[in-house]
């Protein structure tokens, strides 16, 4: 592997014009394909195998005119002060509002709320249910503006008017503020790390080009492969993250090779052969983590994972070809200003290269080397402090409660949240989370009436609507209003109870099949699907990555501690998320409007994203230790060497990623805050506690045993030479006994 990548790096450095031209053509070609491709399909959400999905498919088939997938808005109207909404004057105003709503573009219908018995018991509040002919993602600006204008005209008469539903445009300013802040901080960190504008700009430029090609490719293939506009969200975030990381590592290695006195082409060749090998296998771990989302069996998550994995693959190719090509255009200017004078002019001779290497070795240890030395002197204390600290932070994760975002969790100033609260106050908390019960029978309407009577007697049910049958009369549905709100655990218990007694109801009423669905039931099914997939996903990702790292490092204990360290950092991050967003600790500092359940996708999302980035840091840091070890360094010296060369780079990469994710904490939506906070915390814990403290402490305690590999397994595993051993032959004359002592995996 190292030999092949070394040759590739040399070719890219020498034929830099050709390589840059090919990548620019790829960017232009992908952009052109994206601009001329058909519009991507609308977002669709499905959960194969769940009762909610089965009921949804049934409604689409049996009620084709109802457009079960069409957008909807529930406009809530309240009379001001102590007035009644049923008074003649206020009723006339409501009827004018309904008439205005019915005339809006793409509206399918708006029933009269007074005829639909949609007035609260105290007579102060009513609501109009607006259905649309198109899905929420297909609504035009004219449709959104029409809804807003109609509401404003009604408000001008003194009515209190708010609206919820997927047809209401979410006024969230997600215009890339987090990404912009992240890129700005990344530039500052890179400049401080490298001391060169050229070196700082190179990772940003290559990452943006890689992401541009990846996102354009997703857009171009959107209509063909069914990739919606939101599929690229994860691809953009991860592609930018790993693109900066990978280029950063190769540029840093090139500078280190130049500092040791190597000729520029040789420096680029060795940088790609060694650091590039680490990049390839770090990228493979990320690809495994993202592609593994397919085991969840939610098509939307599968597409997001696969497209993000494709973007990571592009980032790897950019790093091992485009980056060395750009280095060829600025072989000296990529160095810090203070170092450029020593590397201009003719390449150093072999003798001067050896002298430069000795001077580099005698240089004052940097912060990374000094930190590694401190850990090596006190490994037990550092290990205990790191593990106990993360374990303490992880304690709240034991009380993790999962849920999905809804209008009840939006910021209090949004119209959706106001409408939600008005309905809860006037109609009861369960009104915002009705359950849809479908009934199939020969005479569905009559059978559904019997089902309705039975449902009204069940504890926890506040009310049941009259049955509505389809034109053929073989399917009917009733809406069940729970006593409790959509996020209440008692509502989940009610759903499970209704599904559990469905078989008995079918026997008693003559129904052929009864299904319980609705948005609340769908959220419950989605959470259960993710819960069921969590352990298989974790086992798949960690298991495959363990095998991959065992091949990379030719060790059993190194990948084992890498996986255990990752689990510790993710558990700590989830504990922090629970403490802040579920329990409300520091809620005012973070800006959390309302503590509540943690988003159901959070654990599996964090596992996928953080695992990939954590393994990046592991490969970057430990591969340099392994490289020093196979070239003759003692275990302690190898740890110091790894931190001297890679500690600063890994720290910079972690700071960049933490900054990028932290930018999302400033968004208004609590769940966007949660994602940003969770990922930033996980990266912070994993990079600075696990990789920078726990890992070197374990190496200090394990010594040569860290690199142990049974002889039979050593023969089975392919030797891919990630550390570049073939690029720098071991010193001649070293006794075989010494090699056997240093490489215990070669003996039984």
XYZ file of C-alpha atoms in Angstrom:
748
model
C 0.000 0.000 0.000
C 2.684 2.499 1.009
C 4.755 1.726 -2.114
C 1.804 2.192 -4.445
C 0.663 5.420 -2.791
C 4.242 6.701 -2.760
C 4.431 6.231 -6.532
C 1.032 7.894 -6.904
C 2.173 10.873 -4.822
C 5.363 11.215 -6.878
C 3.344 11.106 -10.113
C 0.857 13.718 -8.858
C 3.667 16.009 -7.687
C 5.505 15.793 -11.016
C 2.427 15.899 -13.255
C 0.705 18.490 -11.121
C -0.743 20.419 -14.048
C -2.467 17.337 -15.436
C -3.844 16.285 -12.022
C -5.206 19.747 -11.217
C -6.754 19.987 -14.681
C -8.464 16.606 -14.270
C -9.930 17.566 -10.878
C -11.141 20.919 -12.182
C -12.738 19.152 -15.152
C -14.389 16.757 -12.714
C -15.744 19.696 -10.703
C -17.020 21.503 -13.798
C -18.469 18.300 -15.241
C -20.259 17.409 -12.015
C -21.557 20.963 -11.713
C -22.841 20.927 -15.284
C -24.508 17.553 -14.771
C -26.162 18.843 -11.600
C -27.408 22.016 -13.290
C -28.967 20.118 -16.210
C -30.364 17.179 -14.235
C -34.047 16.803 -13.533
C -35.300 18.171 -10.260
C -34.723 15.789 -7.351
C -37.777 14.001 -5.979
C -39.623 15.282 -2.970
C -38.644 13.999 0.441
C -40.378 10.766 1.302
C -40.298 8.951 4.587
C -41.001 5.268 4.937
C -40.374 2.552 7.512
C -40.822 -0.837 5.855
C -42.268 -3.510 8.097
C -43.922 -1.195 10.631
C -47.643 -0.956 11.334
C -47.626 2.782 10.659
C -46.199 2.242 7.168
C -48.708 -0.511 6.456
C -51.573 1.780 7.467
C -50.162 4.661 5.427
C -49.940 2.469 2.324
C -53.499 1.292 2.930
C -54.835 4.850 3.160
C -53.056 5.855 -0.041
C -54.640 2.899 -1.836
C -58.131 3.061 -0.351
C -58.488 6.863 -0.101
C -56.727 8.079 -3.272
C -58.614 11.386 -3.348
C -57.646 12.225 0.238
C -53.944 12.488 -0.643
C -52.667 10.932 2.560
C -49.247 12.322 1.688
C -50.535 15.821 0.968
C -49.504 18.777 3.091
C -51.836 20.159 5.738
C -52.122 23.225 7.934
C -54.236 23.610 11.043
C -55.134 27.261 11.482
C -56.135 27.947 15.098
C -58.390 30.952 15.741
C -59.210 32.417 19.144
C -61.473 35.329 20.033
C -59.753 38.168 21.918
C -60.302 38.704 25.617
C -63.409 37.065 27.044
C -65.300 37.071 23.735
C -66.752 33.954 22.182
C -65.648 32.785 18.757
C -69.291 31.766 18.173
C -70.613 35.333 18.435
C -72.120 36.529 15.115
C -69.381 39.099 14.451
C -66.480 36.756 15.216
C -68.118 33.879 13.367
C -68.403 36.036 10.258
C -64.702 36.902 10.521
C -63.787 33.222 10.815
C -65.917 32.394 7.767
C -64.127 35.098 5.753
C -60.791 33.593 6.819
C -61.957 30.132 5.723
C -63.053 31.575 2.383
C -59.636 33.211 1.935
C -57.856 29.978 2.815
C -59.913 28.001 0.296
C -58.833 30.360 -2.516
C -55.111 29.890 -1.871
C -52.945 28.130 -4.489
C -52.681 24.320 -4.254
C -55.402 24.064 -1.578
C -57.594 20.962 -1.865
C -60.207 21.962 0.695
C -61.031 23.768 3.961
C -64.070 22.461 5.884
C -66.169 25.000 7.762
C -65.023 24.620 11.400
C -68.511 25.400 12.739
C -70.055 22.609 10.661
C -67.193 20.234 11.504
C -67.777 20.661 15.254
C -64.283 22.139 15.665
C -65.131 24.590 18.431
C -63.732 24.269 21.949
C -66.002 23.571 24.880
C -65.672 27.098 26.263
C -66.542 28.597 22.866
C -63.407 30.716 22.623
C -61.330 28.763 20.108
C -61.788 26.958 16.813
C -59.562 25.666 14.048
C -59.703 25.260 10.275
C -58.018 22.212 8.743
C -56.483 23.133 5.378
C -55.499 20.263 3.061
C -53.264 20.679 0.021
C -52.953 18.893 -3.293
C -49.165 18.630 -2.985
C -46.655 17.409 -0.455
C -45.064 19.914 1.895
C -41.801 19.951 -0.090
C -43.742 20.696 -3.297
C -45.616 23.752 -2.015
C -44.807 26.938 -3.878
C -43.923 30.313 -2.406
C -47.340 31.515 -3.531
C -49.003 28.856 -1.367
C -46.925 29.825 1.677
C -47.497 33.537 1.079
C -51.217 32.986 0.637
C -51.474 31.297 4.030
C -49.485 34.054 5.709
C -51.517 36.850 4.071
C -54.855 35.264 5.018
C -53.753 34.943 8.634
C -52.558 38.561 8.736
C -55.879 39.843 7.408
C -57.718 37.885 10.099
C -55.365 39.212 12.785
C -56.123 42.766 11.680
C -59.738 42.208 12.807
C -58.594 41.432 16.363
C -58.579 37.625 16.154
C -55.655 35.613 17.538
C -54.561 33.424 14.616
C -51.694 30.898 14.582
C -50.982 27.868 12.407
C -49.234 24.521 12.620
C -48.728 21.562 10.329
C -46.210 20.620 7.659
C -47.652 23.177 5.230
C -46.479 26.032 7.450
C -43.100 27.325 6.408
C -40.510 26.908 9.141
C -38.864 30.247 9.723
C -35.476 28.864 10.705
C -32.434 30.713 9.443
C -30.419 27.643 8.558
C -28.564 29.565 5.885
C -25.187 28.029 6.562
C -24.307 30.189 9.581
C -22.796 27.217 11.396
C -20.778 26.162 8.358
C -19.517 29.707 7.765
C -18.371 30.078 11.357
C -16.767 26.652 11.201
C -14.847 27.468 8.026
C -13.686 30.791 9.466
C -12.416 29.149 12.656
C -10.862 26.366 10.574
C -8.883 28.932 8.610
C -7.619 30.567 11.807
C -6.643 27.223 13.363
C -4.879 26.098 10.181
C -2.996 29.376 9.979
C -1.853 29.060 13.594
C -0.924 25.410 13.035
C 1.098 25.895 9.861
C 2.235 29.523 10.037
C 1.608 29.801 6.303
C -1.363 31.151 4.367
C -0.678 28.707 1.543
C -0.568 25.717 3.878
C -3.683 26.924 5.708
C -5.621 27.503 2.502
C -4.721 24.208 0.845
C -6.877 21.922 3.094
C -9.804 24.326 2.845
C -9.546 24.566 -0.949
C -9.249 20.822 -1.523
C -12.045 20.057 0.962
C -14.410 22.506 -0.741
C -13.603 21.096 -4.183
C -14.147 17.543 -2.948
C -17.461 18.475 -1.336
C -18.468 20.374 -4.477
C -17.894 17.306 -6.642
C -19.672 15.042 -4.163
C -22.736 17.237 -3.732
C -22.972 17.948 -7.462
C -22.822 14.222 -8.148
C -25.632 13.597 -5.667
C -27.742 16.306 -7.305
C -27.032 14.962 -10.792
C -28.115 11.456 -9.765
C -31.014 12.659 -7.624
C -33.873 11.881 -10.005
C -32.281 8.615 -11.171
C -31.575 7.161 -7.741
C -34.396 8.871 -5.843
C -32.127 11.147 -3.806
C -34.054 14.070 -2.313
C -32.605 17.498 -1.677
C -31.998 16.720 2.001
C -30.015 13.545 1.266
C -26.887 15.627 0.760
C -27.034 17.264 4.213
C -24.937 14.620 5.955
C -22.653 14.307 2.916
C -21.841 18.015 3.021
C -21.084 18.066 6.738
C -18.952 14.906 6.809
C -17.279 15.627 3.481
C -16.118 19.010 4.680
C -14.911 17.567 7.984
C -12.854 14.693 6.629
C -11.690 16.675 3.606
C -9.979 19.204 5.867
C -8.619 16.460 8.132
C -7.096 14.378 5.345
C -5.454 17.260 3.517
C -4.207 18.644 6.822
C -2.467 15.377 7.636
C -0.726 15.023 4.261
C 0.427 18.656 4.184
C 1.768 18.297 7.718
C 3.679 15.131 6.784
C 5.153 16.816 3.708
C 6.446 19.647 5.870
C 7.956 17.134 8.293
C 9.716 15.317 5.456
C 11.092 18.601 4.114
C 12.310 19.503 7.616
C 14.266 16.260 7.691
C 16.106 17.376 4.556
C 14.427 15.331 1.856
C 14.158 16.501 -1.709
C 10.728 17.963 -2.541
C 9.506 15.228 -4.868
C 10.693 12.586 -2.430
C 9.007 14.454 0.440
C 5.684 14.497 -1.403
C 6.122 10.843 -2.352
C 6.784 9.785 1.242
C 4.007 12.005 2.594
C 1.433 10.269 0.395
C 3.009 6.849 0.984
C 2.812 7.140 4.772
C 0.199 9.745 5.712
C -1.768 8.847 2.578
C -1.971 5.229 3.728
C -3.392 6.422 7.035
C -5.859 8.601 5.137
C -7.035 5.673 3.001
C -7.723 3.442 5.979
C -9.184 6.244 8.082
C -11.504 6.941 5.161
C -12.473 3.284 5.004
C -13.546 3.357 8.659
C -15.737 6.393 7.978
C -17.221 4.740 4.886
C -18.002 1.603 6.911
C -19.704 3.679 9.608
C -21.836 5.616 7.108
C -22.701 2.756 4.765
C -23.631 0.707 7.842
C -26.695 2.929 8.313
C -28.335 0.601 5.802
C -28.894 -1.922 8.622
C -31.435 0.474 10.186
C -33.746 -0.317 7.234
C -35.042 3.228 6.939
C -34.565 4.174 3.257
C -33.981 7.843 4.025
C -31.117 7.051 6.425
C -29.692 4.472 4.018
C -29.522 7.022 1.203
C -28.005 9.647 3.478
C -25.366 7.197 4.669
C -24.424 5.924 1.219
C -24.203 9.380 -0.350
C -22.094 10.635 2.556
C -19.850 7.572 2.172
C -19.433 8.418 -1.507
C -18.411 11.967 -0.622
C -15.843 10.611 1.848
C -14.427 8.410 -0.919
C -14.029 11.530 -3.069
C -12.289 13.291 -0.164
C -9.790 10.407 0.088
C -9.017 10.547 -3.640
C -8.596 14.318 -3.461
C -6.192 13.990 -0.541
C -3.870 11.436 -2.191
C -3.809 13.047 -5.654
C -4.940 16.678 -5.659
C -3.095 17.675 -2.484
C 0.367 16.483 -3.676
C -0.312 18.175 -7.021
C -0.948 21.492 -5.264
C 2.179 20.938 -3.180
C 4.075 20.788 -6.460
C 2.979 24.337 -7.244
C 4.088 25.677 -3.837
C 6.739 23.272 -2.529
C 8.437 25.912 -0.357
C 5.710 28.459 0.285
C 3.742 25.742 2.080
C 6.412 25.894 4.798
C 6.353 28.322 7.695
C 8.026 31.623 6.861
C 10.928 31.000 9.232
C 11.745 27.692 7.492
C 11.586 28.765 3.861
C 15.091 30.167 3.658
C 16.679 26.824 4.518
C 14.860 24.980 1.729
C 15.212 27.252 -1.291
C 17.698 26.602 -4.060
C 19.123 23.198 -4.894
C 17.942 20.052 -3.102
C 20.108 18.910 -0.213
C 22.737 16.251 -0.768
C 22.495 12.913 1.022
C 25.041 14.070 3.593
C 23.175 17.332 4.226
C 19.902 15.413 4.431
C 21.369 13.261 7.199
C 22.571 16.400 8.958
C 19.135 18.016 8.650
C 17.501 14.879 10.024
C 19.853 14.930 13.037
C 19.150 18.617 13.661
C 15.423 17.923 13.440
C 15.809 15.120 15.991
C 17.734 17.413 18.357
C 15.141 20.174 18.201
C 13.478 21.148 21.463
C 10.521 18.805 22.082
C 7.257 20.436 21.111
C 4.146 20.523 23.261
C 2.925 17.169 21.935
C 6.206 15.432 22.802
C 6.288 17.025 26.255
C 2.707 15.958 26.918
C 3.474 12.394 25.824
C 6.474 12.351 28.156
C 4.280 13.470 31.041
C 1.736 10.718 30.342
C 4.488 8.104 30.071
C 5.768 9.108 33.513
C 2.313 8.910 35.148
C 0.266 6.456 33.028
C -1.915 5.045 35.818
C -2.960 8.458 37.127
C -3.730 9.773 33.631
C -5.661 6.635 32.686
C -7.775 6.685 35.848
C -8.443 10.400 35.582
C -9.531 10.106 31.941
C -11.740 7.051 32.396
C -13.340 8.233 35.645
C -13.999 11.701 34.217
C -15.710 10.384 31.100
C -17.538 7.736 33.116
C -18.926 10.409 35.420
C -20.127 12.522 32.500
C -21.709 9.412 30.963
C -23.886 8.655 34.033
C -26.921 10.692 32.835
C -27.021 8.542 29.659
C -28.567 5.785 31.820
C -31.740 7.913 31.966
C -31.887 8.519 28.207
C -35.420 9.052 26.862
C -35.892 9.121 23.098
C -38.450 10.997 21.036
C -38.853 12.938 17.816
C -39.142 16.683 17.305
C -42.596 18.138 17.020
C -44.308 21.486 17.176
C -44.462 21.197 20.959
C -40.664 21.406 21.105
C -40.282 24.424 18.851
C -39.275 27.823 20.154
C -42.139 29.562 22.033
C -42.163 32.516 19.636
C -42.942 30.408 16.537
C -46.473 30.277 15.183
C -46.376 26.461 15.216
C -45.638 26.383 18.938
C -48.315 28.997 19.673
C -50.893 27.006 17.699
C -49.848 23.834 19.515
C -50.271 25.462 22.920
C -53.648 26.999 21.984
C -55.003 23.600 20.924
C -53.674 21.940 24.073
C -55.271 24.589 26.284
C -58.649 24.545 24.544
C -59.063 20.933 23.398
C -56.758 18.940 25.673
C -53.098 17.826 25.349
C -53.948 14.738 23.300
C -55.568 16.792 20.556
C -52.142 17.533 19.067
C -51.360 13.834 18.680
C -54.458 12.021 17.351
C -54.225 8.346 16.453
C -55.676 7.075 13.194
C -57.332 3.673 13.424
C -58.064 2.003 10.091
C -60.745 -0.682 9.861
C -61.112 -3.115 6.949
C -64.392 -5.012 6.612
C -67.139 -5.785 4.109
C -69.308 -3.055 5.612
C -66.489 -0.913 6.940
C -68.556 2.029 8.157
C -70.859 -0.080 10.302
C -67.964 -2.150 11.604
C -65.934 0.984 12.367
C -68.891 2.340 14.376
C -68.707 -0.752 16.588
C -64.945 -0.307 16.881
C -65.515 3.314 17.878
C -67.838 2.293 20.678
C -65.258 -0.151 22.011
C -62.443 2.393 21.799
C -64.374 5.016 23.772
C -64.386 2.700 26.792
C -60.607 2.282 26.892
C -58.796 4.185 29.677
C -56.592 6.961 28.314
C -58.919 7.771 25.383
C -60.413 11.253 25.524
C -62.620 10.879 22.472
C -63.147 9.097 19.149
C -64.374 10.731 15.956
C -67.217 9.291 13.836
C -66.140 6.766 11.202
C -65.285 7.864 7.668
C -65.522 5.218 4.923
C -63.965 5.135 1.475
C -66.154 5.138 -1.673
C -66.039 1.353 -2.041
C -67.066 0.901 1.582
C -64.439 -1.703 2.453
C -62.216 0.560 4.567
C -63.006 3.151 7.222
C -61.046 5.168 9.705
C -61.661 6.805 13.063
C -59.452 9.301 14.912
C -58.675 8.606 18.552
C -57.798 11.547 20.820
C -55.622 10.470 23.793
C -55.846 12.044 27.230
C -52.132 12.833 27.126
C -49.819 14.682 24.770
C -47.847 13.176 21.857
C -44.543 13.048 23.785
C -46.068 11.611 26.955
C -45.016 8.065 27.854
C -48.670 7.270 28.626
C -49.573 7.993 25.004
C -46.989 5.437 23.879
C -48.485 2.957 26.332
C -51.922 3.649 24.857
C -50.680 2.966 21.310
C -49.166 -0.336 22.379
C -52.345 -1.195 24.286
C -54.568 -0.468 21.274
C -52.376 -2.572 19.013
C -52.350 -5.366 21.549
C -56.155 -5.541 21.660
C -56.607 -5.199 17.870
C -56.951 -8.955 17.436
C -59.719 -9.114 20.035
C -61.539 -6.172 18.464
C -61.391 -7.852 15.064
C -63.084 -10.942 16.498
C -65.742 -8.940 18.363
C -66.613 -6.470 15.587
C -66.120 -8.601 12.477
C -63.303 -6.481 11.086
C -60.783 -8.255 8.879
C -57.907 -6.019 10.042
C -57.465 -3.071 12.417
C -54.337 -0.910 12.309
C -53.254 1.919 14.604
C -51.314 4.721 12.904
C -51.071 8.513 12.820
C -48.118 10.813 13.363
C -47.753 9.925 17.042
C -47.775 6.195 16.273
C -45.312 6.781 13.435
C -42.914 8.526 15.832
C -43.202 5.585 18.219
C -42.525 3.097 15.418
C -39.558 5.122 14.210
C -38.026 5.237 17.676
C -38.567 1.492 18.082
C -36.981 0.820 14.685
C -33.902 2.776 15.685
C -33.746 1.085 19.078
C -33.881 -2.351 17.462
C -31.170 -1.433 14.954
C -28.791 0.227 17.408
C -26.960 -2.853 18.675
C -26.691 -4.566 15.238
C -25.402 -1.319 13.765
C -22.913 -0.837 16.568
C -21.728 -4.441 16.242
C -21.346 -4.161 12.472
C -19.464 -0.875 12.524
C -17.178 -1.679 15.445
C -16.600 -5.243 14.242
C -15.601 -4.320 10.694
C -13.486 -1.413 11.884
C -11.782 -3.700 14.418
C -10.758 -6.063 11.618
C -9.602 -3.159 9.467
C -7.508 -1.634 12.254
C -6.045 -5.037 13.065
C -4.800 -5.223 9.478
C -3.499 -1.646 9.633
C -1.631 -1.923 12.946
C -0.993 -5.697 13.011
C -2.130 -5.835 16.606
C -5.061 -7.170 18.601
C -4.932 -4.751 21.507
C -4.591 -1.491 19.529
C -7.951 -1.820 17.695
C -9.574 -3.155 20.871
C -8.615 -0.112 22.919
C -9.588 2.120 19.989
C -13.104 0.683 19.966
C -13.479 0.785 23.747
C -12.242 4.372 23.846
C -14.795 5.345 21.198
C -17.638 3.769 23.184
C -16.498 5.680 26.264
C -16.440 9.035 24.462
C -19.860 8.469 22.835
C -21.374 7.452 26.178
C -19.974 10.607 27.775
C -21.308 12.767 24.945
C -24.769 11.202 25.258
C -24.613 11.813 29.001
C -23.891 15.490 28.365
C -26.774 15.685 25.868
C -29.189 14.121 28.372
C -28.049 16.472 31.148
C -28.511 19.605 29.033
C -31.427 18.845 26.709
C -33.442 16.322 28.738
C -32.751 17.371 32.314
C -32.257 21.064 31.590
C -28.812 21.558 33.154
C -27.186 24.714 31.724
C -30.275 25.085 29.520
C -30.164 28.880 29.819
C -26.490 28.963 28.854
C -26.985 26.776 25.778
C -30.295 28.451 24.950
C -32.587 25.417 25.268
C -36.186 26.610 25.279
C -37.805 23.457 26.595
C -36.030 20.351 27.936
C -37.523 17.107 26.661
C -36.733 13.703 25.157
C -33.559 13.299 23.121
C -34.131 12.948 19.386
C -34.445 9.277 18.433
C -31.876 9.545 15.660
C -29.265 11.064 17.973
C -27.573 7.889 19.319
C -27.245 6.123 15.972
C -26.295 9.366 14.223
C -23.594 10.083 16.791
C -22.248 6.556 16.530
C -21.884 6.821 12.760
C -20.378 10.290 12.578
C -18.236 10.247 15.708
C -16.933 6.738 15.093
C -15.592 7.796 11.724
C -13.902 10.913 13.075
C -12.596 9.086 16.161
C -10.983 6.412 14.014
C -9.462 9.192 11.902
C -7.674 10.518 14.984
C -6.704 7.003 16.064
C -5.195 6.132 12.684
C -3.416 9.476 12.316
C -1.876 9.314 15.793
C -1.083 5.629 16.167
C 0.145 5.090 12.603
C 3.038 7.462 13.328
C 3.775 5.538 16.526
C 3.704 2.275 14.589
C 5.965 3.739 11.942
C 8.563 4.769 14.534
C 8.252 1.410 16.267
C 8.930 -0.724 13.174
C 11.905 1.491 12.340
C 13.671 0.728 15.604
C 12.216 2.971 18.302
C 11.379 1.585 21.728
C 7.661 1.581 22.701
C 7.982 4.753 24.814
C 10.020 6.507 22.142
C 7.414 5.537 19.526
C 4.665 7.174 21.587
C 6.689 10.392 21.932
C 7.477 10.365 18.201
C 3.821 9.920 17.333
C 2.809 12.869 19.481
C 5.728 15.013 18.311
C 4.679 14.664 14.675
C 0.926 14.067 14.861
C -0.263 15.464 18.188
C -0.477 19.007 16.903
C -2.218 17.935 13.699
C -4.800 15.813 15.520
C -5.422 18.640 17.997
C -5.913 21.116 15.152
C -8.294 18.743 13.360
C -10.285 18.208 16.559
C -10.520 21.945 17.248
C -11.713 22.510 13.685
C -14.387 19.834 13.913
C -15.510 21.006 17.351
C -15.818 24.548 16.014
C -17.794 23.436 12.965
C -20.286 21.469 15.045
C -20.466 24.124 17.779
C -21.658 26.646 15.199
C -25.009 24.854 15.109
C -25.561 25.470 18.820
C -26.455 29.052 17.918
C -29.460 27.978 15.834
C -32.974 28.545 17.202
C -34.222 24.978 16.878
C -33.507 22.896 19.991
C -32.862 19.749 17.989
C -30.364 21.478 15.738
C -28.682 22.694 18.900
C -28.716 19.112 20.163
C -26.952 17.758 17.087
C -24.311 20.475 17.201
C -23.762 20.136 20.935
C -23.651 16.333 20.871
C -21.180 16.066 18.000
C -18.954 18.869 19.290
C -18.853 17.310 22.756
C -18.145 13.831 21.394
C -15.251 15.047 19.225
C -13.862 17.051 22.130
C -13.986 14.086 24.501
C -12.630 11.592 22.004
C -9.748 13.677 20.691
C -8.497 15.332 23.862
C -9.366 12.774 26.550
C -9.361 9.395 24.816
C -6.781 9.822 22.035
C -4.519 12.338 23.811
C -4.618 10.876 27.334
C -6.097 7.390 27.572
C -4.350 6.038 24.462
C -0.750 7.007 25.401
C -1.360 5.883 28.998
C -2.415 2.451 27.763
C 0.603 2.264 25.454
C 2.839 3.083 28.399
C 1.308 0.306 30.485
C 1.233 -2.282 27.708
C 4.702 -1.616 26.308
C 5.638 -4.065 23.561
C 2.518 -6.102 24.317
C 0.458 -3.376 22.629
C 1.765 -4.654 19.288
C 1.147 -8.329 20.062
C -0.321 -10.473 17.302
C -0.386 -14.287 17.311
C 1.931 -15.823 14.724
C -0.915 -17.739 13.036
C -2.924 -14.545 12.683
C 0.128 -12.668 11.426
C 0.401 -15.192 8.592
C -3.298 -14.837 7.715
C -3.484 -11.039 7.653
C -2.249 -9.275 4.519
C 0.787 -7.044 5.038
C -0.259 -3.760 3.515
C 2.605 -1.684 4.975
C 0.601 1.331 6.126
C 3.537 2.681 8.141
C 5.847 2.782 5.081
C 8.338 0.243 6.339
C 9.335 -0.596 2.759
C 10.030 3.065 2.039
C 12.645 3.210 4.805
C 14.384 -0.130 5.323
C 15.202 -0.946 8.916
C 18.823 -0.261 9.963
C 21.149 -3.008 8.719
C 22.812 -5.324 11.196
C 20.113 -5.198 13.826
C 20.137 -8.491 15.698
C 17.245 -10.839 15.032
C 16.737 -11.222 18.777
C 16.118 -7.484 19.123
C 13.566 -7.589 16.323
C 11.802 -10.516 17.982
C 11.700 -8.636 21.289
C 10.296 -5.528 19.623
C 7.783 -7.402 17.513
C 6.322 -10.038 19.826
C 3.571 -10.833 17.329
C 6.216 -12.802 15.424
C 6.570 -15.329 18.268
C 4.049 -17.586 19.959
